[in-house]
Amino acid sequence: MASAWLLFSLFLFFIIFSAAKEFQSPHFSCLHEIHERERSSASVQETAVHGLLMRLLPSHASSFQFRIISKEECNGKLCFIIRNHPSAKQDASPEILIEGVTGVEISAGLHWYLKYFCSAHISWEKTGGVQLDTVPKPGSLPLVPHDGIFVQRPVQWSYYQNAVTSSYSFAWWDWERWEKEIDWMAFQGINLPLAFTGQEAIWQKVFQRFNFSTSDLDDFFGGPAFLAWSRMNNLHGWGGPLPQTWLNNQLVLQKKILARMYDFGMTPVLPAFSGNVPAAIKSRFPNARVTQLGNWFSVNSNTRWCCTYLLEPTDPLFVDIGKSFIEQQIKEYGRSSHIYNCDTFDENTPPSDNPQYISSLGAAIYEGMQSGDSAAVWLMQGWLFSYDPFWQPPQMKALLHSVPIGRMVVLDLYAEVKPIWTTSNHFYGVPYIWKVPIIPLFFV
Ligand SMILES: *[C@@H]1O[C@H](CO)[C@@H](O)[C@H](O)[C@H]1NC(C)=O
């Protein structure tokens, strides 16, 4: 049974989520205001969409005009509007005008137009790739109905990825491949993508400040294809160590990824501290309170690679490290979108089923985030609840209610097969995102 679940979780590598409904909480309205205020300028977002058009269909570079509009022009929501350009039919002038509240909305509008008016197909390579032969030449693009096409986003956020996608797919990607993926995200209307690349370079700086050595960290980080599990307290050291050049280059890559996501008006989700610490904590901080976790499917059952260390929430180092990690990211990237992913028990059983322990752990995770970023919201994968029968209502409730309502969002990660929202009274009131997984692309 366990191995069947493992297989499933191994194959589950591309995941898209969509929000079930508008989140109603004063903190979310505040967060939306911050996002609106901090979003890239209209001209940056319009330029980002123009760049996407140039990469996709350079022959039609002047056939479209893109314009950012206000939420009010969309009846208070996010939307795109496709219109015939007022100057259409004059030579070499734009034919189609696409307006949207963000660059993502405009890109989704461009995709809509190409798909429904020009019969084009825009997808991943394994699901048909980009097929644009049916798009008419500039000057003869199909007109849209006189009143235009108005499409309102039914949900505020469309999330993309699983924490393990980094290792299944992204470990081998260069900027060219990432650029293509971010274009794909924009076309699909994804506005809440995970942005996990390069985090080991940040961890390195943080842990060095806490006096951990390079060899302490060599035994902590996994190799590129296994980072997902060394990040989530499942394995350590396997496939490593990571060369410094790799760490540095991933950080450079992450900066490009984030910059492009922000240019489109997306909200990239950064990582946060889960309590996962190098084994050397015992020698560096002999008084630190730590627990060793159990064996998560270690390679050949060899305990050399498993049984990572979890800092106890009562240890003051917990919040110190959590805060430093957020601060180091903000320092390095110059900004944050205030939404942080963190999964302590993705496929690990907690050391205690005492709801008080679980609650204090959640509270320490959030306190670390919030001490580094006062507007922080914790985005948590709900996979643990489907995976491990450990999570009974008192334990679930303890974790979900360890932070104030409105400061956590849960991803109902397997919702189309085993929805948790139905059996947990809607995650006991914690806002959640319903999702659809796209599973084994490598079988195609
Ligand atoms: C790291 O070591 C230095 C020198 O021993 C010490 O002064 C400093 O407090 C240590 N840092 C932490 C975070 O413990």
CSV table of C-alpha atoms and ligand atoms in Angstrom, one decimal:
chain,number,residue,atom,x,y,z
A,1,MET,CA,0.0,0.0,0.0
A,2,ALA,CA,2.7,2.4,1.0
A,3,SER,CA,4.6,1.8,-2.2
A,4,ALA,CA,1.5,2.3,-4.3
A,5,TRP,CA,1.1,5.7,-2.7
A,6,LEU,CA,4.8,6.4,-3.2
A,7,LEU,CA,4.5,5.5,-6.9
A,8,PHE,CA,1.5,7.8,-7.2
A,9,SER,CA,3.2,10.6,-5.5
A,10,LEU,CA,6.3,10.1,-7.6
A,11,PHE,CA,4.3,10.5,-10.8
A,12,LEU,CA,2.3,13.4,-9.7
A,13,PHE,CA,4.5,16.1,-11.0
A,14,PHE,CA,2.6,18.7,-12.8
A,15,ILE,CA,-0.3,20.1,-10.9
A,16,ILE,CA,-2.6,22.9,-11.5
A,17,PHE,CA,-5.0,24.3,-9.0
A,18,SER,CA,-7.8,26.7,-9.2
A,19,ALA,CA,-9.4,28.5,-6.3
A,20,ALA,CA,-12.8,27.2,-5.4
A,21,LYS,CA,-14.2,30.6,-4.5
A,22,GLU,CA,-13.3,34.1,-3.5
A,23,PHE,CA,-11.5,34.1,-0.2
A,24,GLN,CA,-13.4,36.1,2.3
A,25,SER,CA,-11.2,37.5,5.0
A,26,PRO,CA,-10.0,40.9,6.0
A,27,HIS,CA,-6.4,39.7,5.6
A,28,PHE,CA,-7.0,38.6,2.0
A,29,SER,CA,-8.5,42.0,1.0
A,30,CYS,CA,-5.4,43.5,2.5
A,31,LEU,CA,-3.2,41.2,0.6
A,32,HIS,CA,-5.0,41.9,-2.6
A,33,GLU,CA,-4.5,45.6,-2.0
A,34,ILE,CA,-0.8,45.0,-1.4
A,35,HIS,CA,-0.5,42.9,-4.6
A,36,GLU,CA,-2.3,45.6,-6.6
A,37,ARG,CA,0.0,48.3,-5.2
A,38,GLU,CA,3.2,46.3,-5.8
A,39,ARG,CA,2.3,44.9,-9.2
A,40,SER,CA,4.6,45.9,-12.1
A,41,SER,CA,3.6,49.0,-14.0
A,42,ALA,CA,1.1,48.8,-16.9
A,43,SER,CA,3.9,49.4,-19.4
A,44,VAL,CA,6.1,46.7,-17.9
A,45,GLN,CA,3.2,44.2,-18.1
A,46,GLU,CA,2.2,45.3,-21.6
A,47,THR,CA,5.8,44.9,-22.7
A,48,ALA,CA,6.0,41.4,-21.1
A,49,VAL,CA,3.0,40.3,-23.2
A,50,HIS,CA,4.5,41.9,-26.3
A,51,GLY,CA,7.7,39.9,-25.7
A,52,LEU,CA,5.6,36.7,-25.4
A,53,LEU,CA,3.9,37.5,-28.7
A,54,MET,CA,7.4,38.1,-30.3
A,55,ARG,CA,8.5,34.7,-29.1
A,56,LEU,CA,5.4,32.9,-30.2
A,57,LEU,CA,4.3,34.7,-33.4
A,58,PRO,CA,6.8,37.3,-34.5
A,59,SER,CA,5.1,37.6,-37.9
A,60,HIS,CA,2.1,39.2,-36.1
A,61,ALA,CA,4.1,41.5,-33.8
A,62,SER,CA,2.1,44.5,-35.0
A,63,SER,CA,-1.3,42.8,-35.4
A,64,PHE,CA,-2.2,43.1,-31.7
A,65,GLN,CA,-2.2,45.9,-29.2
A,66,PHE,CA,-2.2,45.1,-25.5
A,67,ARG,CA,-3.5,47.4,-22.8
A,68,ILE,CA,-3.7,47.1,-19.0
A,69,ILE,CA,-7.1,48.2,-17.7
A,70,SER,CA,-8.4,48.7,-14.1
A,71,LYS,CA,-10.4,46.2,-12.1
A,72,GLU,CA,-13.3,48.6,-12.2
A,73,GLU,CA,-13.4,48.2,-16.0
A,74,CYS,CA,-13.9,44.5,-15.3
A,75,ASN,CA,-16.7,45.0,-12.8
A,76,GLY,CA,-14.4,44.7,-9.9
A,77,LYS,CA,-12.8,41.4,-10.9
A,78,LEU,CA,-9.9,40.2,-13.0
A,79,CYS,CA,-10.8,39.9,-16.7
A,80,PHE,CA,-9.7,40.2,-20.2
A,81,ILE,CA,-11.6,41.9,-23.1
A,82,ILE,CA,-10.9,41.2,-26.8
A,83,ARG,CA,-12.0,43.9,-29.2
A,84,ASN,CA,-11.5,44.7,-32.9
A,85,HIS,CA,-8.9,47.5,-32.9
A,86,PRO,CA,-10.5,50.9,-33.8
A,87,SER,CA,-7.9,51.3,-36.6
A,88,ALA,CA,-8.3,47.7,-38.0
A,89,LYS,CA,-8.3,47.4,-41.8
A,90,GLN,CA,-5.8,50.1,-42.4
A,91,ASP,CA,-2.5,48.7,-43.6
A,92,ALA,CA,0.0,47.6,-41.0
A,93,SER,CA,-2.1,48.7,-38.1
A,94,PRO,CA,-3.1,46.5,-35.1
A,95,GLU,CA,-6.2,44.5,-35.9
A,96,ILE,CA,-7.0,43.2,-32.4
A,97,LEU,CA,-6.9,45.0,-29.1
A,98,ILE,CA,-6.6,42.8,-26.0
A,99,GLU,CA,-7.2,44.5,-22.6
A,100,GLY,CA,-6.7,42.9,-19.2
A,101,VAL,CA,-6.2,43.7,-15.5
A,102,THR,CA,-2.8,42.1,-15.5
A,103,GLY,CA,-0.3,40.8,-18.1
A,104,VAL,CA,-1.5,37.3,-17.2
A,105,GLU,CA,-5.1,38.3,-18.1
A,106,ILE,CA,-4.0,39.8,-21.4
A,107,SER,CA,-1.9,36.7,-22.2
A,108,ALA,CA,-4.9,34.4,-21.4
A,109,GLY,CA,-6.9,36.7,-23.7
A,110,LEU,CA,-4.4,36.3,-26.5
A,111,HIS,CA,-4.5,32.5,-26.1
A,112,TRP,CA,-8.3,32.7,-26.1
A,113,TYR,CA,-8.3,34.6,-29.4
A,114,LEU,CA,-5.8,32.3,-31.1
A,115,LYS,CA,-7.6,29.2,-29.9
A,116,TYR,CA,-11.2,30.2,-30.5
A,117,PHE,CA,-10.9,32.5,-33.5
A,118,CYS,CA,-7.8,31.1,-35.2
A,119,SER,CA,-8.0,27.4,-34.2
A,120,ALA,CA,-4.5,27.5,-32.9
A,121,HIS,CA,-3.1,25.1,-30.2
A,122,ILE,CA,-0.7,26.2,-27.5
A,123,SER,CA,0.5,23.6,-25.1
A,124,TRP,CA,3.5,21.7,-23.7
A,125,GLU,CA,5.5,19.7,-26.2
A,126,LYS,CA,4.1,16.4,-25.0
A,127,THR,CA,0.5,17.6,-25.4
A,128,GLY,CA,0.8,18.9,-28.9
A,129,GLY,CA,3.2,21.8,-28.6
A,130,VAL,CA,2.5,25.0,-30.4
A,131,GLN,CA,0.5,24.7,-33.6
A,132,LEU,CA,-0.1,28.0,-35.3
A,133,ASP,CA,-0.4,27.2,-39.0
A,134,THR,CA,-4.1,28.0,-39.0
A,135,VAL,CA,-3.5,31.6,-37.9
A,136,PRO,CA,-4.3,33.9,-40.9
A,137,LYS,CA,-1.7,36.3,-42.2
A,138,PRO,CA,-1.5,39.8,-40.7
A,139,GLY,CA,-4.2,41.9,-42.3
A,140,SER,CA,-6.7,39.1,-42.4
A,141,LEU,CA,-7.2,38.2,-38.8
A,142,PRO,CA,-10.8,37.2,-37.9
A,143,LEU,CA,-12.8,39.9,-36.3
A,144,VAL,CA,-14.5,39.3,-33.0
A,145,PRO,CA,-18.2,40.2,-32.4
A,146,HIS,CA,-18.9,43.9,-32.5
A,147,ASP,CA,-19.3,44.2,-28.7
A,148,GLY,CA,-16.0,42.3,-28.0
A,149,ILE,CA,-15.4,39.3,-25.9
A,150,PHE,CA,-15.5,39.8,-22.2
A,151,VAL,CA,-14.2,37.0,-20.0
A,152,GLN,CA,-14.1,37.4,-16.2
A,153,ARG,CA,-11.8,35.2,-14.1
A,154,PRO,CA,-14.1,32.9,-12.1
A,155,VAL,CA,-11.5,32.6,-9.3
A,156,GLN,CA,-9.0,34.9,-7.9
A,157,TRP,CA,-6.0,32.6,-8.0
A,158,SER,CA,-4.9,29.8,-10.3
A,159,TYR,CA,-2.0,27.9,-8.7
A,160,TYR,CA,0.5,25.8,-10.6
A,161,GLN,CA,3.0,23.1,-9.6
A,162,ASN,CA,3.7,20.7,-6.8
A,163,ALA,CA,6.7,21.0,-4.5
A,164,VAL,CA,8.2,17.9,-6.2
A,165,THR,CA,8.0,19.3,-9.8
A,166,SER,CA,11.4,21.0,-9.1
A,167,SER,CA,13.0,17.6,-8.9
A,168,TYR,CA,11.0,15.7,-11.5
A,169,SER,CA,11.3,18.3,-14.2
A,170,PHE,CA,13.0,21.6,-13.5
A,171,ALA,CA,16.3,20.3,-12.2
A,172,TRP,CA,17.6,20.1,-15.8
A,173,TRP,CA,16.1,23.4,-17.1
A,174,ASP,CA,18.0,26.4,-18.3
A,175,TRP,CA,16.6,29.9,-18.8
A,176,GLU,CA,15.4,29.2,-22.3
A,177,ARG,CA,13.2,26.3,-21.1
A,178,TRP,CA,12.0,28.3,-18.1
A,179,GLU,CA,11.0,31.2,-20.3
A,180,LYS,CA,8.9,28.9,-22.4
A,181,GLU,CA,7.2,27.5,-19.3
A,182,ILE,CA,6.5,31.0,-17.9
A,183,ASP,CA,5.0,31.9,-21.3
A,184,TRP,CA,2.8,28.8,-21.1
A,185,MET,CA,1.7,29.8,-17.6
A,186,ALA,CA,0.7,33.2,-18.8
A,187,PHE,CA,-1.3,31.7,-21.7
A,188,GLN,CA,-3.1,29.4,-19.3
A,189,GLY,CA,-3.9,32.3,-16.9
A,190,ILE,CA,-1.7,31.0,-14.1
A,191,ASN,CA,-1.1,33.8,-11.6
A,192,LEU,CA,0.1,31.9,-8.5
A,193,PRO,CA,3.2,29.8,-9.5
A,194,LEU,CA,5.7,28.2,-7.1
A,195,ALA,CA,9.1,29.7,-7.4
A,196,PHE,CA,11.4,27.3,-5.7
A,197,THR,CA,14.5,27.5,-7.9
A,198,GLY,CA,17.8,28.5,-6.2
A,199,GLN,CA,16.6,28.2,-2.6
A,200,GLU,CA,19.7,26.2,-1.6
A,201,ALA,CA,21.9,29.2,-2.3
A,202,ILE,CA,19.7,31.1,0.1
A,203,TRP,CA,19.7,28.3,2.7
A,204,GLN,CA,23.5,28.2,2.4
A,205,LYS,CA,23.8,31.9,3.3
A,206,VAL,CA,21.3,31.5,6.2
A,207,PHE,CA,22.9,28.3,7.6
A,208,GLN,CA,26.4,29.8,7.3
A,209,ARG,CA,25.2,32.7,9.4
A,210,PHE,CA,24.2,30.1,12.0
A,211,ASN,CA,27.7,28.7,11.8
A,212,PHE,CA,27.1,25.6,9.8
A,213,SER,CA,30.0,24.6,7.5
A,214,THR,CA,30.0,23.6,3.9
A,215,SER,CA,30.4,19.9,4.7
A,216,ASP,CA,27.4,20.2,7.2
A,217,LEU,CA,25.4,21.4,4.2
A,218,ASP,CA,26.8,18.9,1.8
A,219,ASP,CA,25.2,16.2,3.9
A,220,PHE,CA,22.0,18.2,4.1
A,221,PHE,CA,21.1,19.2,0.5
A,222,GLY,CA,20.3,16.4,-1.9
A,223,GLY,CA,21.4,16.3,-5.6
A,224,PRO,CA,19.5,18.4,-8.1
A,225,ALA,CA,17.0,15.6,-8.9
A,226,PHE,CA,16.3,14.9,-5.2
A,227,LEU,CA,16.0,18.4,-3.8
A,228,ALA,CA,12.3,18.1,-3.4
A,229,TRP,CA,12.8,15.5,-0.8
A,230,SER,CA,15.7,17.1,1.0
A,231,ARG,CA,13.6,20.2,1.3
A,232,MET,CA,10.7,18.4,2.7
A,233,ASN,CA,12.5,16.4,5.4
A,234,ASN,CA,12.4,13.1,3.6
A,235,LEU,CA,16.0,12.5,2.6
A,236,HIS,CA,19.3,14.2,3.1
A,237,GLY,CA,22.6,14.1,1.1
A,238,TRP,CA,21.4,11.6,-1.5
A,239,GLY,CA,22.7,12.5,-5.0
A,240,GLY,CA,24.8,15.4,-3.6
A,241,PRO,CA,26.9,17.3,-2.8
A,242,LEU,CA,26.0,20.3,-4.9
A,243,PRO,CA,28.9,22.2,-6.5
A,244,GLN,CA,29.1,25.9,-5.6
A,245,THR,CA,28.8,26.8,-9.3
A,246,TRP,CA,25.4,24.9,-9.4
A,247,LEU,CA,24.2,26.7,-6.4
A,248,ASN,CA,25.2,30.1,-7.8
A,249,ASN,CA,23.8,29.5,-11.2
A,250,GLN,CA,20.4,28.4,-9.8
A,251,LEU,CA,20.2,31.6,-7.9
A,252,VAL,CA,20.9,33.6,-11.0
A,253,LEU,CA,18.2,31.6,-12.8
A,254,GLN,CA,15.7,32.2,-10.0
A,255,LYS,CA,16.3,35.9,-10.3
A,256,LYS,CA,15.4,35.8,-14.0
A,257,ILE,CA,12.4,33.6,-13.3
A,258,LEU,CA,11.1,35.9,-10.6
A,259,ALA,CA,11.7,39.0,-12.7
A,260,ARG,CA,9.7,37.5,-15.6
A,261,MET,CA,6.9,36.4,-13.3
A,262,TYR,CA,6.6,39.8,-11.8
A,263,ASP,CA,6.7,41.4,-15.3
A,264,PHE,CA,3.6,39.5,-16.2
A,265,GLY,CA,1.9,40.5,-13.0
A,266,MET,CA,2.1,37.0,-11.4
A,267,THR,CA,2.3,36.3,-7.7
A,268,PRO,CA,5.3,33.9,-7.3
A,269,VAL,CA,5.2,31.7,-4.2
A,270,LEU,CA,8.6,31.4,-2.3
A,271,PRO,CA,9.6,28.8,0.2
A,272,ALA,CA,9.7,29.1,4.0
A,273,PHE,CA,11.4,27.3,6.9
A,274,SER,CA,9.6,24.1,8.0
A,275,GLY,CA,11.9,23.1,10.9
A,276,ASN,CA,14.1,20.9,8.7
A,277,VAL,CA,17.7,21.3,9.9
A,278,PRO,CA,21.1,19.7,9.1
A,279,ALA,CA,22.1,16.8,11.3
A,280,ALA,CA,25.1,18.9,12.4
A,281,ILE,CA,22.7,20.9,14.5
A,282,LYS,CA,23.6,18.5,17.3
A,283,SER,CA,27.3,19.6,17.3
A,284,ARG,CA,26.7,23.3,16.3
A,285,PHE,CA,24.0,23.8,18.9
A,286,PRO,CA,24.3,21.1,21.5
A,287,ASN,CA,21.4,22.5,23.5
A,288,ALA,CA,19.0,22.8,20.6
A,289,ARG,CA,15.8,20.8,21.0
A,290,VAL,CA,15.5,18.5,18.0
A,291,THR,CA,13.6,15.3,17.0
A,292,GLN,CA,14.8,12.8,14.5
A,293,LEU,CA,12.1,11.8,12.0
A,294,GLY,CA,11.4,8.3,10.8
A,295,ASN,CA,12.6,6.5,7.6
A,296,TRP,CA,10.8,7.9,4.6
A,297,PHE,CA,11.6,5.3,1.9
A,298,SER,CA,15.3,5.8,2.1
A,299,VAL,CA,17.4,4.5,-0.8
A,300,ASN,CA,17.9,0.7,-0.3
A,301,SER,CA,16.5,1.3,3.2
A,302,ASN,CA,19.9,2.7,4.1
A,303,THR,CA,19.4,5.0,7.0
A,304,ARG,CA,22.5,7.0,5.9
A,305,TRP,CA,20.1,9.1,3.7
A,306,CYS,CA,17.0,9.4,5.8
A,307,CYS,CA,15.8,10.3,9.2
A,308,THR,CA,16.3,14.0,9.1
A,309,TYR,CA,16.2,16.4,12.0
A,310,LEU,CA,13.3,18.5,12.9
A,311,LEU,CA,13.8,21.5,15.2
A,312,GLU,CA,11.3,21.6,18.1
A,313,PRO,CA,8.9,24.5,17.9
A,314,THR,CA,9.8,25.5,21.4
A,315,ASP,CA,13.4,26.1,20.5
A,316,PRO,CA,14.1,29.9,19.9
A,317,LEU,CA,16.2,28.9,16.9
A,318,PHE,CA,13.0,27.9,15.1
A,319,VAL,CA,11.7,31.5,14.6
A,320,ASP,CA,15.3,32.9,14.2
A,321,ILE,CA,16.0,30.6,11.3
A,322,GLY,CA,12.5,31.1,9.8
A,323,LYS,CA,12.9,34.8,10.0
A,324,SER,CA,16.4,34.8,8.6
A,325,PHE,CA,15.4,32.7,5.6
A,326,ILE,CA,12.5,35.1,4.7
A,327,GLU,CA,14.7,38.1,5.2
A,328,GLN,CA,17.5,36.6,3.1
A,329,GLN,CA,15.1,36.0,0.2
A,330,ILE,CA,13.7,39.5,0.3
A,331,LYS,CA,17.3,40.9,0.5
A,332,GLU,CA,18.4,38.8,-2.5
A,333,TYR,CA,15.3,39.3,-4.7
A,334,GLY,CA,14.5,42.8,-3.6
A,335,ARG,CA,10.8,41.9,-3.0
A,336,SER,CA,8.4,39.2,-2.1
A,337,SER,CA,4.8,38.5,-3.0
A,338,HIS,CA,4.1,37.6,0.6
A,339,ILE,CA,2.8,34.0,-0.1
A,340,TYR,CA,5.1,31.3,1.2
A,341,ASN,CA,4.8,27.5,0.8
A,342,CYS,CA,5.8,25.3,3.6
A,343,ASP,CA,5.3,21.5,4.2
A,344,THR,CA,6.8,20.0,7.3
A,345,PHE,CA,5.0,16.6,7.2
A,346,ASP,CA,4.4,16.1,3.5
A,347,GLU,CA,5.0,12.3,3.8
A,348,ASN,CA,6.5,12.2,7.3
A,349,THR,CA,4.6,11.2,10.4
A,350,PRO,CA,4.9,13.8,13.1
A,351,PRO,CA,6.8,12.8,16.2
A,352,SER,CA,3.8,13.3,18.4
A,353,ASP,CA,0.0,13.2,17.8
A,354,ASN,CA,-0.6,15.6,20.6
A,355,PRO,CA,-2.7,18.4,19.1
A,356,GLN,CA,-0.9,20.9,21.2
A,357,TYR,CA,2.5,19.9,19.8
A,358,ILE,CA,1.1,20.2,16.2
A,359,SER,CA,-0.4,23.5,16.9
A,360,SER,CA,2.8,24.9,18.4
A,361,LEU,CA,4.8,23.7,15.4
A,362,GLY,CA,2.4,25.4,12.9
A,363,ALA,CA,2.5,28.6,15.0
A,364,ALA,CA,6.3,28.6,15.0
A,365,ILE,CA,6.4,28.1,11.2
A,366,TYR,CA,4.1,31.0,10.8
A,367,GLU,CA,5.9,33.2,13.3
A,368,GLY,CA,9.1,32.7,11.4
A,369,MET,CA,7.4,33.8,8.2
A,370,GLN,CA,5.7,36.7,9.8
A,371,SER,CA,8.8,38.0,11.6
A,372,GLY,CA,10.5,38.2,8.2
A,373,ASP,CA,7.4,39.5,6.3
A,374,SER,CA,4.5,41.0,8.3
A,375,ALA,CA,2.1,40.4,5.4
A,376,ALA,CA,3.0,36.7,5.1
A,377,VAL,CA,0.4,34.1,4.1
A,378,TRP,CA,1.3,30.4,4.4
A,379,LEU,CA,0.3,28.2,1.5
A,380,MET,CA,0.4,24.5,2.5
A,381,GLN,CA,0.0,21.4,0.4
A,382,GLY,CA,-2.8,19.3,1.7
A,383,TRP,CA,-1.2,16.0,0.5
A,384,LEU,CA,-0.4,14.9,4.0
A,385,PHE,CA,-4.1,14.6,4.9
A,386,SER,CA,-4.8,12.2,2.0
A,387,TYR,CA,-1.5,10.3,2.5
A,388,ASP,CA,-1.1,9.6,6.1
A,389,PRO,CA,-3.9,8.2,8.4
A,390,PHE,CA,-2.1,9.9,11.3
A,391,TRP,CA,-4.1,13.0,10.4
A,392,GLN,CA,-7.4,12.5,12.3
A,393,PRO,CA,-9.7,15.5,12.9
A,394,PRO,CA,-8.0,16.7,16.1
A,395,GLN,CA,-4.5,16.7,14.5
A,396,MET,CA,-5.8,18.3,11.3
A,397,LYS,CA,-7.7,20.9,13.1
A,398,ALA,CA,-4.6,21.6,15.3
A,399,LEU,CA,-2.4,22.2,12.2
A,400,LEU,CA,-5.0,24.2,10.3
A,401,HIS,CA,-5.9,26.4,13.2
A,402,SER,CA,-2.4,27.0,14.3
A,403,VAL,CA,-2.4,30.3,12.5
A,404,PRO,CA,-5.3,32.9,12.4
A,405,ILE,CA,-7.9,32.2,9.7
A,406,GLY,CA,-6.9,34.2,6.6
A,407,ARG,CA,-3.2,33.6,7.1
A,408,MET,CA,-3.1,30.1,5.6
A,409,VAL,CA,-4.3,28.6,2.4
A,410,VAL,CA,-4.5,24.9,1.8
A,411,LEU,CA,-4.2,23.1,-1.5
A,412,ASP,CA,-6.6,20.2,-1.7
A,413,LEU,CA,-4.0,18.3,-3.6
A,414,TYR,CA,-5.9,15.2,-4.7
A,415,ALA,CA,-9.3,16.8,-4.8
A,416,GLU,CA,-10.8,15.1,-7.9
A,417,VAL,CA,-10.1,11.6,-6.4
A,418,LYS,CA,-10.0,12.0,-2.7
A,419,PRO,CA,-11.3,15.5,-1.7
A,420,ILE,CA,-10.4,16.5,1.8
A,421,TRP,CA,-12.7,19.5,1.8
A,422,THR,CA,-15.8,17.2,1.9
A,423,THR,CA,-14.6,15.2,5.0
A,424,SER,CA,-13.1,18.0,6.9
A,425,ASN,CA,-16.0,20.5,6.9
A,426,HIS,CA,-14.2,22.6,4.3
A,427,PHE,CA,-10.8,22.4,6.1
A,428,TYR,CA,-12.4,23.6,9.3
A,429,GLY,CA,-12.9,27.0,7.8
A,430,VAL,CA,-9.4,27.5,6.4
A,431,PRO,CA,-9.5,28.8,2.8
A,432,TYR,CA,-8.5,26.2,0.3
A,433,ILE,CA,-7.8,25.7,-3.4
A,434,TRP,CA,-9.3,22.9,-5.3
A,435,LYS,CA,-7.1,21.3,-7.9
A,436,VAL,CA,-6.8,19.1,-10.9
A,437,PRO,CA,-3.6,17.2,-11.4
A,438,ILE,CA,-2.1,16.5,-14.8
A,439,ILE,CA,-0.3,13.3,-14.2
A,440,PRO,CA,2.2,11.1,-16.1
A,441,LEU,CA,3.5,13.2,-18.8
A,442,PHE,CA,6.4,10.8,-19.2
A,443,PHE,CA,4.1,8.1,-20.4
A,444,VAL,CA,2.9,10.1,-23.4
B,1,LIG,C1,28.6,31.8,15.4
B,1,LIG,O1,29.9,31.7,15.9
B,1,LIG,C2,30.4,32.9,16.4
B,1,LIG,C3,31.8,32.7,16.9
B,1,LIG,O2,31.9,31.5,17.7
B,1,LIG,C4,29.5,33.4,17.6
B,1,LIG,O3,30.0,34.6,18.0
B,1,LIG,C5,28.1,33.6,17.0
B,1,LIG,O4,27.2,33.9,18.0
B,1,LIG,C6,27.6,32.3,16.4
B,1,LIG,N1,26.3,32.5,15.7
B,1,LIG,C7,25.2,31.9,16.1
B,1,LIG,C8,24.0,32.3,15.3
B,1,LIG,O5,25.1,31.2,17.0
